[in-house]
Amino acid sequence: MRLLVTGGAGFIGANFVHSTVREYPDDAVTVIDALTYAGRRESLAAVEDSIRLVEGDICDAELVDNLVAESDAVIHFAAESHVDNALDNPEPFLHTNVIGTFTILEAVRRHGVRLHHISTDEVYGDLALDEPQRFTEATPYNPSSPYSATKAGSDMLVRAWVRSYGVRATISNCSNNYGPYQHIEKFIPRQITNILTGRRAKLYGTGHNVRDWIHVEDHNSAVRRILEKGQIGRTYLISSEGERDNLTVLRTLLRLMDRDPDDFDHVTDRVGHDLRYAIDPSTLYNELGWAPKHTDFEEGLRSTIEWYRNNESWWRPIKDAAEAQYEKRGQ
Ligand code: NAD
Ligand code: TDX
């Protein structure tokens, strides 16, 4: 297959490109990425001779049209992805997540190209801590933040283009990812690199908020399965059923890095902070026969810590600026 991967220099996209090059050597991979603050050429250095990297904006209709015309399928990861940034300045989220997805949809419509759209569980809003129900494909959309509202908008556009124009698209909504190449603005790599640079870990609010953690390789193996076996027009929810509260995750990281369990700061909470996300992935398990491989979360954290220890040159140049940004917000 000739694959066009949008946002392939970001965290999940880069991991997808690495696993595709490794496991599907007959695929031809082109990446389109604007190389924003979140996209790093260095994340693709190990595979640069096996792929084509085009630096460009997914809102550039002419460029997107040309790249889509030469592809068999588009895997659409590109997005503004960080909730705290969306709260500071939502405009880039409207641009990339909404207009960017619209631009991709128009191109795949023109050329009859298969699309897989990557989305998030945050479109469903949040759950109470003790609620037995988890998110399913039937849960109504109820986004809380400018980030999740723009992702919800992009999902709605995809659904409308399937119904109105017969675009051959699938959607997946995944839970919180962790693993190598994740930007250090995000919870797990921020704490790891804080500790590695002699800073203290930072917990928003009480730390009772729950996230449903999945290793990025499991997310990407599910995406591949949906690309190959998914039913056009369907939405699939991806999770490896890894619910944990933030305080527990933080204390696990501190223990794995030989720190005292109280060696962290409580900082200003995120406004509108979603309490709990949890996905019921049974459709994916039962209909597509998918299963996660990284089921031992502690082992996954251990190898992620190792990756950040061994790849300081990847994150060190951006660490001080990322922390300065957080300091401005009191976080
Ligand atoms: P990321 O921020 O690490 O990477 C995003 C990439 O998109 C970057 O390389 C960036 O340069 C690129 N990009 C941004 N704007 C662009 C534009 N206008 N044109 C071209 N490229 C552009 O994000 P991520 O964590 O890898 O997330 C990837 C996708 O997965 C997103 O759609 C996100 O909503 C979704 N998702 C993420 C998670 C998670 O836990 N990280 C969970 C569920 C879903
Ligand atoms: O320093 C921190 N301290 C802290 O307590 C940071 C950066 C975060 N947190 C909390 C906020 C959340 O409850 O940790 C949790 C995870 O935070 P993020 O890593 O910012 O992730 P989240 O807001 O849950 O969103 C992530 O998962 C869904 C991705 O960033 C989204 O792109 C994805 O859609």
Coordinates of N, CA, C and O in Angstrom, one line a residue, residues 89-164:
N89 N -4.8 29.1 23.9 CA -5.1 29.7 22.6 C -5.7 28.7 21.7 O -5.0 27.9 21.1
P90 N -7.0 28.7 21.6 CA -7.7 27.7 20.8 C -7.5 27.8 19.3 O -7.8 26.8 18.6
E91 N -7.1 29.0 18.8 CA -7.1 29.2 17.3 C -6.4 28.1 16.5 O -7.0 27.6 15.5
P92 N -5.2 27.7 16.8 CA -4.5 26.7 16.0 C -5.2 25.4 16.0 O -5.1 24.6 15.1
F93 N -6.1 25.1 17.1 CA -6.8 23.9 17.1 C -8.0 23.9 16.1 O -8.3 22.9 15.5
L94 N -8.6 25.1 15.9 CA -9.6 25.2 14.9 C -9.0 25.0 13.5 O -9.5 24.3 12.7
H95 N -7.8 25.6 13.3 CA -7.1 25.6 12.0 C -6.8 24.1 11.7 O -7.3 23.6 10.7
T96 N -6.0 23.5 12.5 CA -5.5 22.1 12.1 C -6.6 21.1 12.3 O -6.8 20.3 11.4
N97 N -7.3 21.1 13.4 CA -8.2 19.9 13.7 C -9.4 20.0 12.8 O -9.9 18.9 12.4
V98 N -9.9 21.2 12.6 CA -11.2 21.3 11.8 C -10.9 21.6 10.3 O -11.3 20.8 9.5
I99 N -10.2 22.7 10.0 CA -10.0 23.0 8.6 C -9.0 22.0 8.0 O -9.2 21.6 6.8
G100 N -8.1 21.5 8.8 CA -7.1 20.5 8.3 C -7.9 19.2 7.9 O -7.7 18.6 6.8
T101 N -8.8 18.8 8.8 CA -9.5 17.5 8.5 C -10.4 17.7 7.3 O -10.6 16.8 6.4
F102 N -11.1 18.9 7.2 CA -11.9 19.2 6.0 C -11.1 19.2 4.7 O -11.5 18.6 3.7
T103 N -9.8 19.7 4.8 CA -9.0 19.7 3.6 C -8.6 18.2 3.2 O -8.7 17.9 2.0
I104 N -8.4 17.4 4.2 CA -8.1 16.0 3.9 C -9.3 15.3 3.3 O -9.2 14.6 2.3
L105 N -10.5 15.6 3.9 CA -11.7 15.0 3.4 C -12.0 15.3 1.9 O -12.4 14.5 1.1
E106 N -11.8 16.6 1.6 CA -12.1 17.0 0.2 C -11.1 16.3 -0.8 O -11.6 15.9 -1.8
A107 N -9.9 16.1 -0.3 CA -8.9 15.5 -1.2 C -9.3 14.0 -1.4 O -9.3 13.5 -2.5
V108 N -9.6 13.3 -0.3 CA -9.9 11.9 -0.4 C -11.2 11.7 -1.2 O -11.4 10.7 -1.9
R109 N -12.1 12.7 -1.1 CA -13.4 12.6 -1.8 C -13.1 12.7 -3.3 O -13.6 11.9 -4.1
R110 N -12.2 13.7 -3.7 CA -11.9 13.9 -5.1 C -11.3 12.6 -5.7 O -11.5 12.3 -6.9
H111 N -10.4 12.0 -4.9 CA -9.6 10.9 -5.5 C -10.0 9.5 -5.1 O -9.4 8.5 -5.5
G112 N -11.1 9.4 -4.4 CA -11.7 8.1 -4.0 C -10.7 7.3 -3.1 O -10.6 6.1 -3.2
V113 N -9.9 8.0 -2.3 CA -8.9 7.3 -1.5 C -9.4 7.0 -0.1 O -10.2 7.7 0.5
R114 N -9.0 5.8 0.4 CA -9.4 5.3 1.8 C -8.8 6.2 2.8 O -7.6 6.6 2.7
L115 N -9.6 6.5 3.9 CA -9.1 7.4 5.0 C -9.4 6.7 6.3 O -10.4 6.1 6.5
H116 N -8.3 6.7 7.2 CA -8.6 6.4 8.6 C -8.3 7.6 9.4 O -7.2 8.2 9.4
H117 N -9.3 8.1 10.2 CA -9.2 9.3 11.0 C -9.0 8.9 12.4 O -9.7 8.2 13.0
I118 N -7.9 9.5 13.0 CA -7.5 9.2 14.4 C -8.2 10.2 15.3 O -7.9 11.4 15.2
S119 N -8.9 9.8 16.3 CA -9.5 10.7 17.2 C -9.3 10.2 18.7 O -8.5 9.2 18.9
T120 N -10.0 10.8 19.6 CA -9.8 10.6 21.0 C -11.0 10.3 21.8 O -12.1 10.7 21.4
D121 N -10.8 9.7 22.9 CA -12.0 9.4 23.8 C -12.5 10.7 24.5 O -13.6 10.8 25.0
E122 N -11.7 11.8 24.4 CA -12.1 13.1 25.0 C -13.4 13.7 24.4 O -14.0 14.5 25.0
V123 N -13.7 13.2 23.2 CA -14.9 13.7 22.5 C -16.2 13.4 23.3 O -17.2 14.0 23.2
Y124 N -16.1 12.3 24.2 CA -17.3 11.9 25.0 C -17.4 12.6 26.3 O -18.3 12.3 27.1
G125 N -16.5 13.6 26.6 CA -16.6 14.2 27.9 C -16.0 13.4 28.9 O -15.1 12.6 28.7
D126 N -16.5 13.5 30.2 CA -15.9 12.7 31.2 C -16.9 11.9 32.0 O -18.1 12.1 31.9
L127 N -16.5 11.0 32.8 CA -17.3 10.1 33.6 C -17.1 10.4 35.1 O -16.1 10.9 35.5
A128 N -18.1 10.0 35.9 CA -17.9 10.0 37.4 C -17.0 8.9 37.8 O -16.8 7.9 37.1
L129 N -16.3 9.1 38.9 CA -15.3 8.1 39.3 C -16.0 6.7 39.6 O -15.4 5.7 39.3
D130 N -17.2 6.7 40.1 CA -17.8 5.4 40.5 C -18.8 4.9 39.4 O -19.6 4.0 39.7
E131 N -18.9 5.6 38.2 CA -19.9 5.2 37.2 C -19.5 3.8 36.6 O -18.4 3.7 36.1
P132 N -20.4 2.8 36.6 CA -20.0 1.5 36.0 C -19.9 1.6 34.5 O -19.1 0.8 33.9
Q133 N -20.7 2.5 33.9 CA -20.7 2.6 32.4 C -19.3 3.1 31.9 O -18.8 4.1 32.5
R134 N -18.8 2.6 30.8 CA -17.6 3.2 30.2 C -18.1 3.7 28.8 O -19.2 3.5 28.4
F135 N -17.2 4.5 28.1 CA -17.6 5.0 26.8 C -17.7 3.8 25.8 O -16.9 2.9 25.8
T136 N -18.7 3.9 24.9 CA -18.9 3.0 23.8 C -19.1 3.8 22.6 O -19.3 5.0 22.6
E137 N -19.2 3.1 21.4 CA -19.5 3.8 20.1 C -20.8 4.5 20.2 O -21.0 5.5 19.4
A138 N -21.7 4.1 21.1 CA -23.0 4.8 21.2 C -23.1 5.9 22.2 O -24.1 6.6 22.3
T139 N -22.0 6.2 22.9 CA -22.0 7.3 23.9 C -22.2 8.6 23.1 O -21.4 8.9 22.2
P140 N -23.1 9.5 23.6 CA -23.2 10.8 22.9 C -22.0 11.7 23.1 O -21.3 11.6 24.1
Y141 N -21.7 12.5 22.1 CA -20.5 13.4 22.2 C -20.8 14.5 23.2 O -21.9 15.0 23.2
N142 N -19.8 14.8 24.0 CA -20.0 15.9 25.0 C -18.7 16.5 25.4 O -18.3 16.5 26.6
P143 N -18.0 17.1 24.4 CA -16.6 17.5 24.7 C -16.5 18.7 25.6 O -17.5 19.5 25.7
S144 N -15.5 18.7 26.4 CA -15.4 19.8 27.5 C -14.4 20.9 27.1 O -14.6 22.0 27.6
S145 N -13.3 20.6 26.4 CA -12.3 21.6 26.2 C -12.3 22.1 24.7 O -12.8 21.4 23.8
P146 N -11.6 23.2 24.4 CA -11.4 23.6 23.0 C -10.7 22.4 22.2 O -11.1 22.2 21.0
Y147 N -9.8 21.7 22.8 CA -9.2 20.6 22.1 C -10.2 19.6 21.7 O -10.4 19.2 20.5
S148 N -11.0 19.1 22.7 CA -11.9 17.9 22.4 C -13.0 18.4 21.6 O -13.6 17.6 20.8
A149 N -13.4 19.7 21.7 CA -14.5 20.2 20.8 C -14.1 20.2 19.4 O -14.8 19.8 18.5
T150 N -12.8 20.6 19.1 CA -12.3 20.6 17.7 C -12.1 19.1 17.2 O -12.4 18.8 16.0
K151 N -11.7 18.2 18.1 CA -11.6 16.8 17.6 C -13.0 16.3 17.4 O -13.3 15.5 16.4
A152 N -14.0 16.6 18.2 CA -15.4 16.2 18.0 C -15.9 16.7 16.6 O -16.5 16.0 15.8
G153 N -15.6 18.0 16.4 CA -16.0 18.6 15.1 C -15.4 17.8 13.9 O -16.1 17.6 12.9
S154 N -14.1 17.4 14.0 CA -13.5 16.7 12.9 C -14.1 15.3 12.7 O -14.3 14.9 11.6
D155 N -14.5 14.7 13.8 CA -15.2 13.4 13.7 C -16.5 13.5 13.0 O -16.9 12.7 12.1
M156 N -17.2 14.6 13.3 CA -18.5 14.9 12.7 C -18.4 15.1 11.2 O -19.2 14.7 10.4
L157 N -17.3 15.8 10.8 CA -17.1 16.1 9.4 C -16.9 14.7 8.7 O -17.4 14.5 7.6
V158 N -16.1 13.9 9.3 CA -15.8 12.6 8.6 C -17.1 11.8 8.5 O -17.3 11.3 7.4
R159 N -17.9 11.8 9.5 CA -19.2 11.0 9.4 C -20.0 11.6 8.3 O -20.7 10.9 7.5
A160 N -20.1 12.9 8.2 CA -20.9 13.6 7.2 C -20.4 13.3 5.8 O -21.2 13.0 4.8
W161 N -19.1 13.2 5.6 CA -18.5 13.0 4.3 C -18.7 11.5 3.9 O -18.8 11.2 2.7
V162 N -18.8 10.6 4.8 CA -19.1 9.2 4.5 C -20.5 9.1 4.0 O -20.8 8.6 3.0
R163 N -21.4 9.7 4.8 CA -22.8 9.6 4.4 C -23.2 10.4 3.2 O -23.9 9.9 2.3
S164 N -22.7 11.6 3.1 CA -23.1 12.5 1.9 C -22.4 12.2 0.6 O -23.0 12.3 -0.4

